[in-house]
Structures are given as structure tokens and as C-alpha cells.
Amino acid sequence: MDPRPVGFFDSGLGGISVLGEALRILPNENFIYFGDTLHIPYGDKPPQEVLRYSRDAVQLLLDQGCKAIVIACNTATSVAAAQLRAELSLPIIGMEPALKPASLLPGDGKVLVMATRNTLALPKFQSLMERFGRDAIPLPCSGLMECVEAGELSGERVETLLEQLTAPYQSENIKAVVLGCTHYPFLKKTIARFFPADTALIDGNLGTVRQLGRRLQEEGLANCGPGGQVTFLSSMEGGEPIRQMQQMLARWKNA
Ligand code: DGL
């Protein structure tokens, strides 16, 4: 039994959608969540810069005594996961757009992959495309993350943006939409309204958290409780970012 916390990080609030799943699936574990609000967005920055921020985030979580790390961000995973695993010996769990499960769904429609520009351009996704992307359409979604950061999970701004982003695909037969950025599951209900009711909306959150659970067991790092404690940290000073993270977790739990 290992009572040390599991560290999560993202560029901002998005990874809280993964944390929310972890609290549900791994109730004996405690967590530290770091939002790198000062350096958001990761999705449009040069990869070398995102690598530097990711290294700093992991170091901060190690300094807090974390026993494992979840990179709760598709972009940071694409940029930094392989490098960080080569440098460190603790379990590092990453994320990728859930193209594999989406492509394996029955039916002959297309799979729309919504993610950041970086995630879709980097080699990790390119190799995923080679294996499972026969029917995939990558869709960079600049601006969506900003709506989540502003707490706008529905309403005019996000709907206008989604209208513009999805308009070119309205005549396509889309069988699944992959939410390939951890901010987007917060918008799931709003995004669903732009597609027929039988379109599957898939994210990688549950798979990531199950993988975390497996790794903790394998490495003898699992805790037997009491769990459920979350400490929020931000790279931005002041109480406001922490308050926003707490609010977002509450919204996730009530969704
Ligand atoms: N939440 C992050 C992801 O999963 C990206 C958001 C950003 O652009 O910073 O890709």
C-alpha cells in the first residue's frame, strides 16, 4: 500500500475531465492536479516549448512526492511522454485521441478527430493515423479550449465556433467524433447537438484511468484508502485559478 498522491497535469482545466474519472474509478487514491495556466495554450506553441513546460510540471509534481504521473493532456503527451519516460523511472501515463476504438466501431461512416493543431501534426498521431485512420478526418479546433477555460460550456460563443468547425462535414456520414483534447469532454453535450443522435462521441479518459490503475497495481504502488483527496496547484499566482479548478471539478461531478 502506497499512500502517496498521483500527479496530474494539463495546460489548464482540461485534465480535470480525466481527474474526475480517476476519482470515480480509483476511489482509494489521492491526487495532486497542476494546471499550467501561465503557459496555456499548449496546442499552438512550438513543441520544444511545450516539452520544457511539461518537464517543469513533472518536476513540480515529483517535488510534491507523487508516485506516478498522468499527463492529462493529449498535446503534452504527443510532445513529451516518450522523452519523460526515458528520463524518469516512475510510471508516466499519457493520452492519445481515441481513434482506435472509434475506428473499430461498426458501420462505414467517417471518424472526425477533434484535437489541437499540435496533437494532429505530431508524429504520435501520424502513426495512429497509419494504423487506424483509414476513415479519419483530423479537425484542428482552435478556440474551443478557450471556451472551456472561460467556463462557457454552452451558449453563443461556443455554438458559433462549433457551427463553423463542423459545417464542412454536415453532409458526410460521421459515425464517431473523437474528443482528442481533454478540454472537449466538458463540451460533450454541446458538441453532440451538431451531429445526428446516433453519432458516438468518444474520449480517452476512461482508458487512461484504467491504465493508471493497472500500472499502480503492477508496480505495487496502489493505495488501499482513505482516498478521494485532491490538491490543486497552478503556475499562475493568486487564488483565482485554484477556485476555477475546484469549480470545474464540481461541474464535472454534477454533469
Ligand atoms: N488539454 C490539452 C489537450 O488535451 C490542450 C489544450 C491546450 O491547447 O493547451 O490537448
PDB file of C-alpha atoms and ligand atoms in Angstrom:
ATOM      1  CA  MET A   1       0.000   0.000   0.000  1.00  0.00           C
ATOM      2  CA  ASP A   2       1.360   3.408  -1.032  1.00  0.00           C
ATOM      3  CA  PRO A   3      -0.494   6.485   0.244  1.00  0.00           C
ATOM      4  CA  ARG A   4       1.470   8.982  -1.892  1.00  0.00           C
ATOM      5  CA  PRO A   5      -0.624  11.007  -4.354  1.00  0.00           C
ATOM      6  CA  VAL A   6      -0.847  10.561  -8.121  1.00  0.00           C
ATOM      7  CA  GLY A   7       0.145  13.734 -10.004  1.00  0.00           C
ATOM      8  CA  PHE A   8      -1.916  15.044 -12.925  1.00  0.00           C
ATOM      9  CA  PHE A   9      -1.087  17.961 -15.175  1.00  0.00           C
ATOM     10  CA  ASP A  10      -2.542  19.837 -18.138  1.00  0.00           C
ATOM     11  CA  SER A  11      -2.132  23.287 -19.660  1.00  0.00           C
ATOM     12  CA  GLY A  12      -5.216  24.373 -17.706  1.00  0.00           C
ATOM     13  CA  LEU A  13      -8.620  22.985 -16.773  1.00  0.00           C
ATOM     14  CA  GLY A  14      -8.935  20.221 -19.402  1.00  0.00           C
ATOM     15  CA  GLY A  15      -7.240  17.470 -17.418  1.00  0.00           C
ATOM     16  CA  ILE A  16      -9.913  17.821 -14.752  1.00  0.00           C
ATOM     17  CA  SER A  17     -12.137  15.728 -17.052  1.00  0.00           C
ATOM     18  CA  VAL A  18      -9.586  12.915 -16.594  1.00  0.00           C
ATOM     19  CA  LEU A  19      -9.192  13.589 -12.883  1.00  0.00           C
ATOM     20  CA  GLY A  20     -12.976  13.338 -12.447  1.00  0.00           C
ATOM     21  CA  GLU A  21     -12.882   9.853 -13.977  1.00  0.00           C
ATOM     22  CA  ALA A  22      -9.943   8.879 -11.752  1.00  0.00           C
ATOM     23  CA  LEU A  23     -11.830   9.900  -8.614  1.00  0.00           C
ATOM     24  CA  ARG A  24     -14.690   7.645  -9.710  1.00  0.00           C
ATOM     25  CA  ILE A  25     -12.649   4.612 -10.805  1.00  0.00           C
ATOM     26  CA  LEU A  26      -9.825   4.757  -8.236  1.00  0.00           C
ATOM     27  CA  PRO A  27     -11.563   5.891  -5.031  1.00  0.00           C
ATOM     28  CA  ASN A  28      -8.657   4.780  -2.808  1.00  0.00           C
ATOM     29  CA  GLU A  29      -6.163   7.165  -4.420  1.00  0.00           C
ATOM     30  CA  ASN A  30      -5.333  10.791  -3.630  1.00  0.00           C
ATOM     31  CA  PHE A  31      -4.361  13.315  -6.294  1.00  0.00           C
ATOM     32  CA  ILE A  32      -2.418  16.485  -6.973  1.00  0.00           C
ATOM     33  CA  TYR A  33      -3.580  18.407 -10.052  1.00  0.00           C
ATOM     34  CA  PHE A  34      -1.300  21.012 -11.629  1.00  0.00           C
ATOM     35  CA  GLY A  35      -2.801  23.403 -14.167  1.00  0.00           C
ATOM     36  CA  ASP A  36      -0.081  25.210 -16.130  1.00  0.00           C
ATOM     37  CA  THR A  37      -2.388  28.179 -16.615  1.00  0.00           C
ATOM     38  CA  LEU A  38       0.504  30.584 -17.061  1.00  0.00           C
ATOM     39  CA  HIS A  39       1.597  28.814 -20.255  1.00  0.00           C
ATOM     40  CA  ILE A  40      -1.732  27.867 -21.803  1.00  0.00           C
ATOM     41  CA  PRO A  41      -2.270  27.049 -24.681  1.00  0.00           C
ATOM     42  CA  TYR A  42      -0.017  24.062 -25.347  1.00  0.00           C
ATOM     43  CA  GLY A  43      -1.895  23.290 -28.554  1.00  0.00           C
ATOM     44  CA  ASP A  44      -0.427  26.077 -30.699  1.00  0.00           C
ATOM     45  CA  LYS A  45       3.042  26.531 -29.128  1.00  0.00           C
ATOM     46  CA  PRO A  46       6.326  25.228 -30.572  1.00  0.00           C
ATOM     47  CA  PRO A  47       6.784  21.615 -29.334  1.00  0.00           C
ATOM     48  CA  GLN A  48      10.185  22.415 -27.741  1.00  0.00           C
ATOM     49  CA  GLU A  49       8.460  24.965 -25.543  1.00  0.00           C
ATOM     50  CA  VAL A  50       5.712  22.508 -24.557  1.00  0.00           C
ATOM     51  CA  LEU A  51       8.417  19.941 -23.726  1.00  0.00           C
ATOM     52  CA  ARG A  52      10.051  22.429 -21.365  1.00  0.00           C
ATOM     53  CA  TYR A  53       6.738  23.202 -19.633  1.00  0.00           C
ATOM     54  CA  SER A  54       5.934  19.503 -19.351  1.00  0.00           C
ATOM     55  CA  ARG A  55       9.321  18.763 -17.752  1.00  0.00           C
ATOM     56  CA  ASP A  56       8.787  21.589 -15.266  1.00  0.00           C
ATOM     57  CA  ALA A  57       5.271  20.328 -14.465  1.00  0.00           C
ATOM     58  CA  VAL A  58       6.527  16.808 -13.798  1.00  0.00           C
ATOM     59  CA  GLN A  59       9.378  18.114 -11.646  1.00  0.00           C
ATOM     60  CA  LEU A  60       6.909  20.123  -9.575  1.00  0.00           C
ATOM     61  CA  LEU A  61       4.744  17.013  -9.067  1.00  0.00           C
ATOM     62  CA  LEU A  62       7.810  14.958  -8.118  1.00  0.00           C
ATOM     63  CA  ASP A  63       8.778  17.626  -5.574  1.00  0.00           C
ATOM     64  CA  GLN A  64       5.288  17.171  -4.096  1.00  0.00           C
ATOM     65  CA  GLY A  65       6.021  13.464  -3.578  1.00  0.00           C
ATOM     66  CA  CYS A  66       3.884  11.979  -6.368  1.00  0.00           C
ATOM     67  CA  LYS A  67       4.285   8.235  -7.028  1.00  0.00           C
ATOM     68  CA  ALA A  68       3.030   8.309 -10.647  1.00  0.00           C
ATOM     69  CA  ILE A  69       2.197  10.932 -13.252  1.00  0.00           C
ATOM     70  CA  VAL A  70      -0.769  11.278 -15.589  1.00  0.00           C
ATOM     71  CA  ILE A  71      -0.160  13.627 -18.495  1.00  0.00           C
ATOM     72  CA  ALA A  72      -3.819  14.658 -18.674  1.00  0.00           C
ATOM     73  CA  CYS A  73      -3.273  16.415 -21.985  1.00  0.00           C
ATOM     74  CA  ASN A  74      -3.099  14.954 -25.481  1.00  0.00           C
ATOM     75  CA  THR A  75      -0.791  17.706 -26.679  1.00  0.00           C
ATOM     76  CA  ALA A  76       1.771  17.351 -23.871  1.00  0.00           C
ATOM     77  CA  THR A  77       1.687  13.567 -24.284  1.00  0.00           C
ATOM     78  CA  SER A  78       2.440  13.830 -28.001  1.00  0.00           C
ATOM     79  CA  VAL A  79       5.317  16.199 -27.332  1.00  0.00           C
ATOM     80  CA  ALA A  80       6.824  14.901 -24.107  1.00  0.00           C
ATOM     81  CA  ALA A  81       5.707  11.420 -22.966  1.00  0.00           C
ATOM     82  CA  ALA A  82       8.444   9.405 -24.680  1.00  0.00           C
ATOM     83  CA  GLN A  83      11.153  11.805 -23.519  1.00  0.00           C
ATOM     84  CA  LEU A  84       9.906  11.913 -19.923  1.00  0.00           C
ATOM     85  CA  ARG A  85       9.651   8.107 -19.741  1.00  0.00           C
ATOM     86  CA  ALA A  86      13.256   7.862 -20.934  1.00  0.00           C
ATOM     87  CA  GLU A  87      14.397  10.305 -18.250  1.00  0.00           C
ATOM     88  CA  LEU A  88      12.375   9.052 -15.255  1.00  0.00           C
ATOM     89  CA  SER A  89      11.624   5.667 -13.729  1.00  0.00           C
ATOM     90  CA  LEU A  90       8.184   6.280 -12.194  1.00  0.00           C
ATOM     91  CA  PRO A  91       5.021   5.347 -14.135  1.00  0.00           C
ATOM     92  CA  ILE A  92       4.034   8.060 -16.625  1.00  0.00           C
ATOM     93  CA  ILE A  93       0.591   7.579 -18.139  1.00  0.00           C
ATOM     94  CA  GLY A  94      -0.214   9.539 -21.286  1.00  0.00           C
ATOM     95  CA  MET A  95      -3.191  10.118 -23.542  1.00  0.00           C
ATOM     96  CA  GLU A  96      -3.930   9.882 -27.232  1.00  0.00           C
ATOM     97  CA  PRO A  97      -7.034  10.662 -29.276  1.00  0.00           C
ATOM     98  CA  ALA A  98      -9.283   7.583 -29.077  1.00  0.00           C
ATOM     99  CA  LEU A  99      -9.060   6.894 -32.820  1.00  0.00           C
ATOM    100  CA  LYS A 100      -8.517   3.165 -32.343  1.00  0.00           C
ATOM    101  CA  PRO A 101     -11.821   2.412 -30.522  1.00  0.00           C
ATOM    102  CA  ALA A 102     -13.662   4.850 -32.806  1.00  0.00           C
ATOM    103  CA  SER A 103     -12.337   3.185 -35.973  1.00  0.00           C
ATOM    104  CA  LEU A 104     -13.343  -0.248 -34.649  1.00  0.00           C
ATOM    105  CA  LEU A 105     -16.988   0.777 -34.254  1.00  0.00           C
ATOM    106  CA  PRO A 106     -19.352  -0.982 -36.660  1.00  0.00           C
ATOM    107  CA  GLY A 107     -20.614   0.933 -39.673  1.00  0.00           C
ATOM    108  CA  ASP A 108     -18.928   2.519 -42.664  1.00  0.00           C
ATOM    109  CA  GLY A 109     -19.051   6.185 -41.683  1.00  0.00           C
ATOM    110  CA  LYS A 110     -16.135   8.527 -41.124  1.00  0.00           C
ATOM    111  CA  VAL A 111     -14.409   9.352 -37.820  1.00  0.00           C
ATOM    112  CA  LEU A 112     -13.920  13.052 -37.078  1.00  0.00           C
ATOM    113  CA  VAL A 113     -10.934  13.638 -34.774  1.00  0.00           C
ATOM    114  CA  MET A 114     -11.183  16.931 -32.886  1.00  0.00           C
ATOM    115  CA  ALA A 115      -7.885  17.952 -31.256  1.00  0.00           C
ATOM    116  CA  THR A 116      -5.298  20.707 -31.062  1.00  0.00           C
ATOM    117  CA  ARG A 117      -3.142  21.661 -34.015  1.00  0.00           C
ATOM    118  CA  ASN A 118      -0.024  20.221 -32.310  1.00  0.00           C
ATOM    119  CA  THR A 119      -1.636  16.886 -31.435  1.00  0.00           C
ATOM    120  CA  LEU A 120      -2.755  16.340 -35.030  1.00  0.00           C
ATOM    121  CA  ALA A 121       0.564  17.447 -36.567  1.00  0.00           C
ATOM    122  CA  LEU A 122       2.982  15.467 -34.374  1.00  0.00           C
ATOM    123  CA  PRO A 123       4.391  12.009 -35.266  1.00  0.00           C
ATOM    124  CA  LYS A 124       2.459  10.193 -32.491  1.00  0.00           C
ATOM    125  CA  PHE A 125      -0.864  10.964 -34.179  1.00  0.00           C
ATOM    126  CA  GLN A 126       0.574  10.381 -37.643  1.00  0.00           C
ATOM    127  CA  SER A 127       1.464   6.828 -36.615  1.00  0.00           C
ATOM    128  CA  LEU A 128      -2.028   6.363 -35.130  1.00  0.00           C
ATOM    129  CA  MET A 129      -3.436   7.549 -38.478  1.00  0.00           C
ATOM    130  CA  GLU A 130      -1.345   4.995 -40.362  1.00  0.00           C
ATOM    131  CA  ARG A 131      -2.820   2.189 -38.239  1.00  0.00           C
ATOM    132  CA  PHE A 132      -6.420   3.270 -37.675  1.00  0.00           C
ATOM    133  CA  GLY A 133      -7.017   6.366 -39.789  1.00  0.00           C
ATOM    134  CA  ARG A 134      -8.439   4.913 -42.999  1.00  0.00           C
ATOM    135  CA  ASP A 135     -11.758   6.692 -42.402  1.00  0.00           C
ATOM    136  CA  ALA A 136     -10.495   9.504 -40.175  1.00  0.00           C
ATOM    137  CA  ILE A 137     -10.771  13.246 -40.730  1.00  0.00           C
ATOM    138  CA  PRO A 138      -8.449  15.295 -38.473  1.00  0.00           C
ATOM    139  CA  LEU A 139     -10.054  18.558 -37.346  1.00  0.00           C
ATOM    140  CA  PRO A 140      -7.885  21.133 -35.506  1.00  0.00           C
ATOM    141  CA  CYS A 141     -10.198  23.055 -33.186  1.00  0.00           C
ATOM    142  CA  SER A 142      -8.515  26.366 -32.339  1.00  0.00           C
ATOM    143  CA  GLY A 143     -10.655  28.380 -29.958  1.00  0.00           C
ATOM    144  CA  LEU A 144     -12.613  25.552 -28.304  1.00  0.00           C
ATOM    145  CA  MET A 145     -10.253  25.164 -25.373  1.00  0.00           C
ATOM    146  CA  GLU A 146     -10.619  28.900 -24.669  1.00  0.00           C
ATOM    147  CA  CYS A 147     -14.396  28.484 -24.213  1.00  0.00           C
ATOM    148  CA  VAL A 148     -13.818  25.801 -21.569  1.00  0.00           C
ATOM    149  CA  GLU A 149     -11.220  27.938 -19.796  1.00  0.00           C
ATOM    150  CA  ALA A 150     -13.794  30.745 -19.682  1.00  0.00           C
ATOM    151  CA  GLY A 151     -16.342  28.347 -18.166  1.00  0.00           C
ATOM    152  CA  GLU A 152     -18.542  28.622 -21.292  1.00  0.00           C
ATOM    153  CA  LEU A 153     -19.622  25.022 -21.837  1.00  0.00           C
ATOM    154  CA  SER A 154     -22.673  26.094 -23.832  1.00  0.00           C
ATOM    155  CA  GLY A 155     -24.026  29.360 -25.224  1.00  0.00           C
ATOM    156  CA  GLU A 156     -23.493  31.573 -28.221  1.00  0.00           C
ATOM    157  CA  ARG A 157     -19.703  31.770 -28.396  1.00  0.00           C
ATOM    158  CA  VAL A 158     -19.056  28.025 -28.284  1.00  0.00           C
ATOM    159  CA  GLU A 159     -22.017  27.206 -30.530  1.00  0.00           C
ATOM    160  CA  THR A 160     -20.954  29.698 -33.224  1.00  0.00           C
ATOM    161  CA  LEU A 161     -17.468  28.236 -33.183  1.00  0.00           C
ATOM    162  CA  LEU A 162     -18.755  24.656 -33.397  1.00  0.00           C
ATOM    163  CA  GLU A 163     -21.047  25.657 -36.226  1.00  0.00           C
ATOM    164  CA  GLN A 164     -18.051  26.968 -38.197  1.00  0.00           C
ATOM    165  CA  LEU A 165     -15.848  23.976 -37.362  1.00  0.00           C
ATOM    166  CA  THR A 166     -18.407  21.295 -38.218  1.00  0.00           C
ATOM    167  CA  ALA A 167     -20.139  22.972 -41.209  1.00  0.00           C
ATOM    168  CA  PRO A 168     -17.861  21.334 -43.846  1.00  0.00           C
ATOM    169  CA  TYR A 169     -18.775  17.854 -42.532  1.00  0.00           C
ATOM    170  CA  GLN A 170     -22.549  18.180 -42.221  1.00  0.00           C
ATOM    171  CA  SER A 171     -23.124  16.262 -45.458  1.00  0.00           C
ATOM    172  CA  GLU A 172     -20.649  13.481 -44.529  1.00  0.00           C
ATOM    173  CA  ASN A 173     -21.724  10.257 -42.839  1.00  0.00           C
ATOM    174  CA  ILE A 174     -19.907  10.655 -39.493  1.00  0.00           C
ATOM    175  CA  LYS A 175     -20.183   7.549 -37.306  1.00  0.00           C
ATOM    176  CA  ALA A 176     -17.980   8.845 -34.486  1.00  0.00           C
ATOM    177  CA  VAL A 177     -16.406  12.021 -33.167  1.00  0.00           C
ATOM    178  CA  VAL A 178     -13.195  11.672 -31.176  1.00  0.00           C
ATOM    179  CA  LEU A 179     -12.738  14.251 -28.429  1.00  0.00           C
ATOM    180  CA  GLY A 180      -8.937  14.325 -28.717  1.00  0.00           C
ATOM    181  CA  CYS A 181      -8.235  17.155 -26.293  1.00  0.00           C
ATOM    182  CA  THR A 182      -9.009  16.820 -22.589  1.00  0.00           C
ATOM    183  CA  HIS A 183     -10.877  20.128 -22.605  1.00  0.00           C
ATOM    184  CA  TYR A 184     -13.502  18.842 -25.068  1.00  0.00           C
ATOM    185  CA  PRO A 185     -15.331  16.271 -22.861  1.00  0.00           C
ATOM    186  CA  PHE A 186     -16.600  19.301 -20.920  1.00  0.00           C
ATOM    187  CA  LEU A 187     -18.360  20.327 -24.159  1.00  0.00           C
ATOM    188  CA  LYS A 188     -19.707  16.851 -24.944  1.00  0.00           C
ATOM    189  CA  LYS A 189     -23.404  17.756 -24.676  1.00  0.00           C
ATOM    190  CA  THR A 190     -22.961  20.896 -26.782  1.00  0.00           C
ATOM    191  CA  ILE A 191     -20.845  19.116 -29.436  1.00  0.00           C
ATOM    192  CA  ALA A 192     -23.417  16.279 -29.621  1.00  0.00           C
ATOM    193  CA  ARG A 193     -26.048  18.742 -30.821  1.00  0.00           C
ATOM    194  CA  PHE A 194     -24.102  19.284 -34.074  1.00  0.00           C
ATOM    195  CA  PHE A 195     -24.319  15.616 -35.109  1.00  0.00           C
ATOM    196  CA  PRO A 196     -27.108  13.064 -35.594  1.00  0.00           C
ATOM    197  CA  ALA A 197     -28.242  11.390 -32.366  1.00  0.00           C
ATOM    198  CA  ASP A 198     -26.599   8.052 -33.227  1.00  0.00           C
ATOM    199  CA  THR A 199     -23.096   9.568 -33.669  1.00  0.00           C
ATOM    200  CA  ALA A 200     -20.735   8.223 -30.989  1.00  0.00           C
ATOM    201  CA  LEU A 201     -18.683  10.800 -29.082  1.00  0.00           C
ATOM    202  CA  ILE A 202     -15.566   9.130 -27.726  1.00  0.00           C
ATOM    203  CA  ASP A 203     -12.807  10.349 -25.408  1.00  0.00           C
ATOM    204  CA  GLY A 204      -9.795   8.549 -23.978  1.00  0.00           C
ATOM    205  CA  ASN A 205     -10.407   9.396 -20.337  1.00  0.00           C
ATOM    206  CA  LEU A 206     -11.672   6.073 -19.060  1.00  0.00           C
ATOM    207  CA  GLY A 207      -8.961   4.117 -20.895  1.00  0.00           C
ATOM    208  CA  THR A 208      -6.298   6.380 -19.438  1.00  0.00           C
ATOM    209  CA  VAL A 209      -7.560   5.997 -15.886  1.00  0.00           C
ATOM    210  CA  ARG A 210      -7.855   2.202 -16.248  1.00  0.00           C
ATOM    211  CA  GLN A 211      -4.263   2.149 -17.480  1.00  0.00           C
ATOM    212  CA  LEU A 212      -3.236   4.176 -14.417  1.00  0.00           C
ATOM    213  CA  GLY A 213      -4.988   1.654 -12.154  1.00  0.00           C
ATOM    214  CA  ARG A 214      -3.228  -1.278 -13.877  1.00  0.00           C
ATOM    215  CA  ARG A 215       0.190   0.360 -13.594  1.00  0.00           C
ATOM    216  CA  LEU A 216      -0.285   1.191  -9.898  1.00  0.00           C
ATOM    217  CA  GLN A 217      -1.196  -2.460  -9.226  1.00  0.00           C
ATOM    218  CA  GLU A 218       1.693  -3.850 -11.296  1.00  0.00           C
ATOM    219  CA  GLU A 219       4.250  -1.614  -9.592  1.00  0.00           C
ATOM    220  CA  GLY A 220       2.912  -2.228  -6.072  1.00  0.00           C
ATOM    221  CA  LEU A 221       2.005   1.472  -5.809  1.00  0.00           C
ATOM    222  CA  ALA A 222      -1.761   1.203  -5.243  1.00  0.00           C
ATOM    223  CA  ASN A 223      -3.261   2.666  -2.077  1.00  0.00           C
ATOM    224  CA  CYS A 224      -5.994   0.989  -0.011  1.00  0.00           C
ATOM    225  CA  GLY A 225      -7.568   4.274   1.107  1.00  0.00           C
ATOM    226  CA  PRO A 226      -8.616   6.548   2.517  1.00  0.00           C
ATOM    227  CA  GLY A 227      -8.648   8.301  -0.873  1.00  0.00           C
ATOM    228  CA  GLY A 228     -10.516  10.995  -2.761  1.00  0.00           C
ATOM    229  CA  GLN A 229      -8.371  13.931  -1.668  1.00  0.00           C
ATOM    230  CA  VAL A 230      -7.434  16.465  -4.385  1.00  0.00           C
ATOM    231  CA  THR A 231      -4.878  19.258  -4.074  1.00  0.00           C
ATOM    232  CA  PHE A 232      -4.917  21.848  -6.862  1.00  0.00           C
ATOM    233  CA  LEU A 233      -1.811  23.778  -7.906  1.00  0.00           C
ATOM    234  CA  SER A 234      -1.351  26.397 -10.614  1.00  0.00           C
ATOM    235  CA  SER A 235       1.628  28.065 -12.280  1.00  0.00           C
ATOM    236  CA  MET A 236      -0.316  31.317 -12.023  1.00  0.00           C
ATOM    237  CA  GLU A 237      -0.292  33.198  -8.761  1.00  0.00           C
ATOM    238  CA  GLY A 238      -3.335  34.020  -6.684  1.00  0.00           C
ATOM    239  CA  GLY A 239      -6.399  32.105  -5.604  1.00  0.00           C
ATOM    240  CA  GLU A 240      -8.474  32.557  -8.769  1.00  0.00           C
ATOM    241  CA  PRO A 241      -7.001  29.684 -10.874  1.00  0.00           C
ATOM    242  CA  ILE A 242      -7.407  27.274  -7.938  1.00  0.00           C
ATOM    243  CA  ARG A 243     -11.003  28.368  -7.439  1.00  0.00           C
ATOM    244  CA  GLN A 244     -11.695  27.809 -11.153  1.00  0.00           C
ATOM    245  CA  MET A 245     -10.229  24.297 -10.966  1.00  0.00           C
ATOM    246  CA  GLN A 246     -12.382  23.449  -7.935  1.00  0.00           C
ATOM    247  CA  GLN A 247     -15.453  24.789  -9.723  1.00  0.00           C
ATOM    248  CA  MET A 248     -14.678  22.796 -12.868  1.00  0.00           C
ATOM    249  CA  LEU A 249     -14.330  19.579 -10.870  1.00  0.00           C
ATOM    250  CA  ALA A 250     -17.692  20.299  -9.219  1.00  0.00           C
ATOM    251  CA  ARG A 251     -19.264  20.878 -12.656  1.00  0.00           C
ATOM    252  CA  TRP A 252     -17.780  17.607 -13.899  1.00  0.00           C
ATOM    253  CA  LYS A 253     -19.176  15.683 -10.935  1.00  0.00           C
ATOM    254  CA  ASN A 254     -22.626  17.250 -11.424  1.00  0.00           C
ATOM    255  CA  ALA A 255     -22.721  16.795 -15.222  1.00  0.00           C
TER     256      ALA A 255
HETATM  257  N1  DGL B   1      -6.000  19.935 -22.935  1.00  0.00           N
HETATM  258  C1  DGL B   1      -4.963  19.889 -23.899  1.00  0.00           C
HETATM  259  C2  DGL B   1      -5.020  18.615 -24.727  1.00  0.00           C
HETATM  260  O1  DGL B   1      -5.562  17.613 -24.288  1.00  0.00           O
HETATM  261  C3  DGL B   1      -4.696  21.062 -24.809  1.00  0.00           C
HETATM  262  C4  DGL B   1      -5.187  22.431 -24.554  1.00  0.00           C
HETATM  263  C5  DGL B   1      -4.181  23.498 -24.983  1.00  0.00           C
HETATM  264  O2  DGL B   1      -4.129  23.852 -26.165  1.00  0.00           O
HETATM  265  O3  DGL B   1      -3.445  23.955 -24.101  1.00  0.00           O
HETATM  266  O4  DGL B   1      -4.521  18.577 -25.814  1.00  0.00           O
END
